[in-house]
PDB file of C-alpha atoms in Angstrom:
ATOM      1  CA  LYS J   1      25.260   6.879   1.708  1.00  0.00           C
ATOM      2  CA  PHE J   2      22.844   5.961   4.554  1.00  0.00           C
ATOM      3  CA  PRO J   3      21.551   2.551   3.483  1.00  0.00           C
ATOM      4  CA  ARG J   4      19.885   1.729   6.818  1.00  0.00           C
ATOM      5  CA  ALA J   5      18.487   5.144   7.697  1.00  0.00           C
ATOM      6  CA  GLU J   6      14.844   5.361   8.782  1.00  0.00           C
ATOM      7  CA  ALA J   7      13.947   7.324   5.644  1.00  0.00           C
ATOM      8  CA  THR J   8      15.538   4.820   3.243  1.00  0.00           C
ATOM      9  CA  PRO J   9      12.379   2.784   2.443  1.00  0.00           C
ATOM     10  CA  GLY J  10      10.459   5.953   1.560  1.00  0.00           C
ATOM     11  CA  ALA J  11      13.357   7.228  -0.498  1.00  0.00           C
ATOM     12  CA  LEU J  12      13.578   3.951  -2.415  1.00  0.00           C
ATOM     13  CA  LEU J  13       9.839   3.996  -3.118  1.00  0.00           C
ATOM     14  CA  ARG J  14       9.906   7.597  -4.361  1.00  0.00           C
ATOM     15  CA  CYS J  15      13.049   6.900  -6.356  1.00  0.00           C
ATOM     16  CA  GLY J  16      11.374   3.930  -8.053  1.00  0.00           C
ATOM     17  CA  VAL J  17       8.297   5.981  -8.932  1.00  0.00           C
ATOM     18  CA  LEU J  18      10.440   8.806 -10.340  1.00  0.00           C
ATOM     19  CA  GLN J  19      12.443   6.321 -12.375  1.00  0.00           C
ATOM     20  CA  VAL J  20       9.203   4.931 -13.803  1.00  0.00           C
ATOM     21  CA  ILE J  21       8.126   8.469 -14.724  1.00  0.00           C
ATOM     22  CA  LEU J  22      11.488   9.084 -16.402  1.00  0.00           C
ATOM     23  CA  GLY J  23      11.164   5.860 -18.380  1.00  0.00           C
ATOM     24  CA  LYS J  24      14.079   4.172 -16.609  1.00  0.00           C
ATOM     25  CA  ASP J  25      12.320   0.851 -16.114  1.00  0.00           C
ATOM     26  CA  VAL J  26      15.422  -1.185 -15.291  1.00  0.00           C
ATOM     27  CA  LYS J  27      16.476   1.282 -12.598  1.00  0.00           C
ATOM     28  CA  ALA J  28      12.913   1.462 -11.278  1.00  0.00           C
ATOM     29  CA  ASN J  29      12.761  -2.323 -10.996  1.00  0.00           C
ATOM     30  CA  GLU J  30      16.091  -2.284  -9.151  1.00  0.00           C
ATOM     31  CA  SER J  31      14.772   0.309  -6.678  1.00  0.00           C
ATOM     32  CA  PHE J  32      11.534  -1.598  -6.073  1.00  0.00           C
ATOM     33  CA  ASP J  33      13.365  -4.927  -5.771  1.00  0.00           C
ATOM     34  CA  LYS J  34      15.838  -3.409  -3.296  1.00  0.00           C
ATOM     35  CA  LEU J  35      12.979  -1.969  -1.251  1.00  0.00           C
ATOM     36  CA  GLY J  36      11.234  -5.337  -1.110  1.00  0.00           C
ATOM     37  CA  ARG J  37      14.443  -7.233  -0.347  1.00  0.00           C
ATOM     38  CA  LEU J  38      15.950  -4.947   2.313  1.00  0.00           C
ATOM     39  CA  TYR J  39      12.797  -3.600   3.964  1.00  0.00           C
ATOM     40  CA  PRO J  40      10.071  -6.224   3.398  1.00  0.00           C
ATOM     41  CA  ASP J  41       8.180  -5.261   6.560  1.00  0.00           C
ATOM     42  CA  SER J  42       8.185  -1.517   5.934  1.00  0.00           C
ATOM     43  CA  PRO J  43       4.921   0.219   5.037  1.00  0.00           C
ATOM     44  CA  GLU J  44       6.588   1.404   1.822  1.00  0.00           C
ATOM     45  CA  ALA J  45       7.467  -2.125   0.729  1.00  0.00           C
ATOM     46  CA  LYS J  46       3.992  -3.343   1.582  1.00  0.00           C
ATOM     47  CA  SER J  47       2.380  -0.645  -0.571  1.00  0.00           C
ATOM     48  CA  MET J  48       4.911  -0.473  -3.410  1.00  0.00           C
ATOM     49  CA  HIS J  49       2.913  -2.400  -6.018  1.00  0.00           C
ATOM     50  CA  PHE J  50      -0.146  -0.252  -5.317  1.00  0.00           C
ATOM     51  CA  VAL J  51       1.821   2.987  -5.612  1.00  0.00           C
ATOM     52  CA  ARG J  52       3.614   1.676  -8.685  1.00  0.00           C
ATOM     53  CA  ALA J  53       0.398   0.547 -10.396  1.00  0.00           C
ATOM     54  CA  LYS J  54      -1.285   3.911  -9.779  1.00  0.00           C
ATOM     55  CA  ALA J  55       1.736   5.804 -11.145  1.00  0.00           C
ATOM     56  CA  LEU J  56       1.878   3.582 -14.222  1.00  0.00           C
ATOM     57  CA  VAL J  57      -1.833   4.067 -14.955  1.00  0.00           C
ATOM     58  CA  GLU J  58      -1.440   7.824 -14.604  1.00  0.00           C
ATOM     59  CA  MET J  59       1.326   7.669 -17.219  1.00  0.00           C
ATOM     60  CA  ASP J  60      -0.794   5.394 -19.431  1.00  0.00           C
ATOM     61  CA  PHE J  61       1.585   2.415 -19.094  1.00  0.00           C
ATOM     62  CA  ILE J  62      -1.318   0.041 -18.706  1.00  0.00           C
ATOM     63  CA  VAL J  63       0.489  -3.235 -19.472  1.00  0.00           C
ATOM     64  CA  ASP J  64       3.094  -2.477 -16.796  1.00  0.00           C
ATOM     65  CA  ALA J  65       0.370  -1.357 -14.391  1.00  0.00           C
ATOM     66  CA  LYS J  66      -1.455  -4.643 -14.931  1.00  0.00           C
ATOM     67  CA  ARG J  67       1.724  -6.526 -13.950  1.00  0.00           C
ATOM     68  CA  ALA J  68       1.970  -4.461 -10.761  1.00  0.00           C
ATOM     69  CA  VAL J  69      -1.690  -5.210  -9.994  1.00  0.00           C
ATOM     70  CA  MET J  70      -1.099  -8.931 -10.424  1.00  0.00           C
ATOM     71  CA  ARG J  71       1.834  -8.640  -7.985  1.00  0.00           C
ATOM     72  CA  MET J  72      -0.573  -6.995  -5.543  1.00  0.00           C
ATOM     73  CA  VAL J  73      -2.946  -9.918  -5.997  1.00  0.00           C
ATOM     74  CA  GLU J  74      -0.094 -12.381  -5.330  1.00  0.00           C
ATOM     75  CA  ASN J  75       0.801 -10.501  -2.121  1.00  0.00           C
ATOM     76  CA  ALA J  76      -2.763  -9.687  -1.093  1.00  0.00           C
ATOM     77  CA  SER J  77      -2.127  -9.617   2.657  1.00  0.00           C
ATOM     78  CA  ALA J  78       0.012  -6.492   2.246  1.00  0.00           C
ATOM     79  CA  TYR J  79      -2.868  -4.432   0.817  1.00  0.00           C
ATOM     80  CA  THR J  80      -6.130  -3.079   2.138  1.00  0.00           C
ATOM     81  CA  PRO J  81      -9.559  -3.723   0.644  1.00  0.00           C
ATOM     82  CA  GLY J  82      -9.676  -0.027  -0.255  1.00  0.00           C
ATOM     83  CA  GLN J  83      -6.412  -0.240  -2.195  1.00  0.00           C
ATOM     84  CA  PHE J  84      -7.747  -3.202  -4.147  1.00  0.00           C
ATOM     85  CA  LEU J  85     -10.969  -1.318  -4.868  1.00  0.00           C
ATOM     86  CA  VAL J  86      -9.086   1.734  -6.154  1.00  0.00           C
ATOM     87  CA  ILE J  87      -6.783  -0.283  -8.382  1.00  0.00           C
ATOM     88  CA  ALA J  88      -9.655  -2.443  -9.660  1.00  0.00           C
ATOM     89  CA  GLY J  89     -11.482   0.691 -10.757  1.00  0.00           C
ATOM     90  CA  LEU J  90      -8.409   1.938 -12.599  1.00  0.00           C
ATOM     91  CA  MET J  91      -8.007  -1.407 -14.347  1.00  0.00           C
ATOM     92  CA  LYS J  92     -11.705  -1.446 -15.283  1.00  0.00           C
ATOM     93  CA  GLU J  93     -11.462   2.086 -16.692  1.00  0.00           C
ATOM     94  CA  ASN J  94      -8.560   0.942 -18.859  1.00  0.00           C
ATOM     95  CA  ASN J  95     -10.310  -2.206 -20.127  1.00  0.00           C
ATOM     96  CA  GLU J  96      -8.053  -4.570 -18.209  1.00  0.00           C
ATOM     97  CA  ARG J  97     -10.960  -6.740 -17.151  1.00  0.00           C
ATOM     98  CA  GLU J  98      -9.006  -9.728 -15.831  1.00  0.00           C
ATOM     99  CA  ALA J  99      -6.888  -7.542 -13.558  1.00  0.00           C
ATOM    100  CA  ALA J 100     -10.003  -5.635 -12.463  1.00  0.00           C
ATOM    101  CA  LEU J 101     -11.827  -8.887 -11.660  1.00  0.00           C
ATOM    102  CA  ALA J 102      -8.897 -10.191  -9.633  1.00  0.00           C
ATOM    103  CA  ALA J 103      -8.584  -6.920  -7.704  1.00  0.00           C
ATOM    104  CA  TYR J 104     -12.329  -6.686  -6.980  1.00  0.00           C
ATOM    105  CA  GLN J 105     -12.260 -10.274  -5.726  1.00  0.00           C
ATOM    106  CA  LYS J 106      -9.331  -9.459  -3.434  1.00  0.00           C
ATOM    107  CA  ALA J 107     -11.119  -6.342  -2.162  1.00  0.00           C
ATOM    108  CA  ILE J 108     -13.970  -8.590  -1.049  1.00  0.00           C
ATOM    109  CA  ALA J 109     -11.694 -11.305   0.326  1.00  0.00           C
ATOM    110  CA  ARG J 110      -9.616  -8.801   2.329  1.00  0.00           C
ATOM    111  CA  ALA J 111     -12.663  -7.095   3.838  1.00  0.00           C
ATOM    112  CA  ASP J 112     -12.589  -8.144   7.502  1.00  0.00           C
ATOM    113  CA  ASP J 113     -15.388  -6.140   9.020  1.00  0.00           C
ATOM    114  CA  PRO J 114     -18.747  -6.425   7.250  1.00  0.00           C
ATOM    115  CA  GLU J 115     -19.926  -3.122   8.743  1.00  0.00           C
ATOM    116  CA  ILE J 116     -16.826  -0.991   8.220  1.00  0.00           C
ATOM    117  CA  ASP J 117     -15.978  -2.531   4.839  1.00  0.00           C
ATOM    118  CA  ARG J 118     -19.598  -2.666   3.626  1.00  0.00           C
ATOM    119  CA  PRO J 119     -19.209   0.169   1.058  1.00  0.00           C
ATOM    120  CA  ILE J 120     -16.132  -1.569  -0.381  1.00  0.00           C
ATOM    121  CA  ILE J 121     -17.837  -4.955  -0.518  1.00  0.00           C
ATOM    122  CA  GLU J 122     -20.951  -3.496  -2.143  1.00  0.00           C
ATOM    123  CA  ARG J 123     -19.020  -1.529  -4.759  1.00  0.00           C
ATOM    124  CA  ALA J 124     -16.792  -4.527  -5.549  1.00  0.00           C
ATOM    125  CA  LEU J 125     -19.768  -6.897  -5.906  1.00  0.00           C
ATOM    126  CA  TYR J 126     -21.601  -4.430  -8.143  1.00  0.00           C
ATOM    127  CA  ASN J 127     -18.586  -4.013 -10.408  1.00  0.00           C
ATOM    128  CA  LEU J 128     -17.921  -7.773 -10.461  1.00  0.00           C
ATOM    129  CA  GLY J 129     -21.480  -8.214 -11.691  1.00  0.00           C
ATOM    130  CA  VAL J 130     -21.014  -5.568 -14.370  1.00  0.00           C
ATOM    131  CA  LEU J 131     -17.708  -7.040 -15.563  1.00  0.00           C
ATOM    132  CA  HIS J 132     -19.089 -10.574 -15.716  1.00  0.00           C
ATOM    133  CA  TYR J 133     -22.184  -9.337 -17.550  1.00  0.00           C
ATOM    134  CA  ASP J 134     -20.036  -7.443 -20.090  1.00  0.00           C
ATOM    135  CA  ARG J 135     -18.112 -10.663 -20.736  1.00  0.00           C
ATOM    136  CA  GLN J 136     -21.435 -12.519 -21.135  1.00  0.00           C
ATOM    137  CA  PHE J 137     -20.753 -14.650 -18.067  1.00  0.00           C
ATOM    138  CA  TYR J 138     -24.318 -14.308 -16.913  1.00  0.00           C
ATOM    139  CA  ALA J 139     -24.255 -16.923 -14.144  1.00  0.00           C
ATOM    140  CA  GLU J 140     -21.243 -15.223 -12.507  1.00  0.00           C
ATOM    141  CA  ALA J 141     -22.894 -11.812 -12.943  1.00  0.00           C
ATOM    142  CA  ALA J 142     -26.072 -13.086 -11.307  1.00  0.00           C
ATOM    143  CA  THR J 143     -24.106 -14.582  -8.409  1.00  0.00           C
ATOM    144  CA  ALA J 144     -22.249 -11.317  -7.742  1.00  0.00           C
ATOM    145  CA  LEU J 145     -25.424  -9.263  -7.916  1.00  0.00           C
ATOM    146  CA  LYS J 146     -27.335 -11.716  -5.692  1.00  0.00           C
ATOM    147  CA  ASP J 147     -24.507 -11.462  -3.158  1.00  0.00           C
ATOM    148  CA  LEU J 148     -24.783  -7.691  -3.421  1.00  0.00           C
ATOM    149  CA  LEU J 149     -28.504  -7.781  -2.709  1.00  0.00           C
ATOM    150  CA  LYS J 150     -27.952 -10.078   0.291  1.00  0.00           C
ATOM    151  CA  LYS J 151     -25.281  -7.826   1.788  1.00  0.00           C
ATOM    152  CA  ALA J 152     -26.571  -4.412   0.759  1.00  0.00           C
ATOM    153  CA  ASP J 153     -27.855  -1.976   3.310  1.00  0.00           C
ATOM    154  CA  PHE J 154     -30.740  -0.453   1.411  1.00  0.00           C
ATOM    155  CA  ARG J 155     -29.956   2.944   2.842  1.00  0.00           C
ATOM    156  CA  SER J 156     -26.532   2.863   1.171  1.00  0.00           C
ATOM    157  CA  ALA J 157     -25.472   4.361  -2.128  1.00  0.00           C
ATOM    158  CA  VAL J 158     -25.104   0.931  -3.735  1.00  0.00           C
ATOM    159  CA  ALA J 159     -28.667  -0.010  -2.878  1.00  0.00           C
ATOM    160  CA  VAL J 160     -29.878   3.334  -4.199  1.00  0.00           C
ATOM    161  CA  ARG J 161     -28.171   2.546  -7.503  1.00  0.00           C
ATOM    162  CA  VAL J 162     -29.582  -0.963  -7.530  1.00  0.00           C
ATOM    163  CA  ASN J 163     -33.041   0.479  -6.977  1.00  0.00           C
ATOM    164  CA  GLY J 164     -32.640   2.762  -9.991  1.00  0.00           C
ATOM    165  CA  LYS J 165     -31.825   6.033  -8.262  1.00  0.00           C
ATOM    166  CA  ALA J 166     -29.327   8.533  -9.632  1.00  0.00           C
ATOM    167  CA  VAL J 167     -26.227   7.511  -7.639  1.00  0.00           C
ATOM    168  CA  ASP J 168     -23.752   5.803  -9.983  1.00  0.00           C
ATOM    169  CA  LEU J 169     -21.595   3.294  -8.158  1.00  0.00           C
ATOM    170  CA  ALA J 170     -19.707   2.276 -11.264  1.00  0.00           C
ATOM    171  CA  THR J 171     -17.646   5.431 -10.773  1.00  0.00           C
ATOM    172  CA  PRO J 172     -14.361   4.234  -9.319  1.00  0.00           C
ATOM    173  CA  ILE J 173     -12.897   5.558  -6.119  1.00  0.00           C
ATOM    174  CA  THR J 174      -9.608   7.239  -6.930  1.00  0.00           C
ATOM    175  CA  GLU J 175      -8.160   7.506  -3.434  1.00  0.00           C
ATOM    176  CA  GLU J 176      -8.246   5.186  -0.476  1.00  0.00           C
TER     177      GLU J 176
END
């Protein structure tokens, strides 16, 4: 009824998420596509794949969530390093290693400020190392962990974990 109202992008995003929850995938896709097409510069459109991926993981629709994560990766400039870190952790928890790797790499790539984004960079490098090690890609694991040691502030939680203390940085962040 009010297709160009200020609240329309938010309504389309919430509508799409509700349609996903109700199992109406075709309608959800239509809502998300309409949001992206009509309001591409809105904050809702820029965060829709993140919101969608989180909702899909919460409902245990991991294959669909992985697709949403890969759309995030394709449109990386629309997402923050923190959003990539959160979604990477969710993908890692659900054994979607390729999606987790891609999201951790984007978290690092999108980190602009080495001081402000340091906790994100450290956590992403640590988890990249773990994922590569689990896949028996030892050279890649070593590279990620060497990068971590170069960038780590040894007063930080990551460095405490690296030095064998009790803080466990493999625990994913669930909110940005």
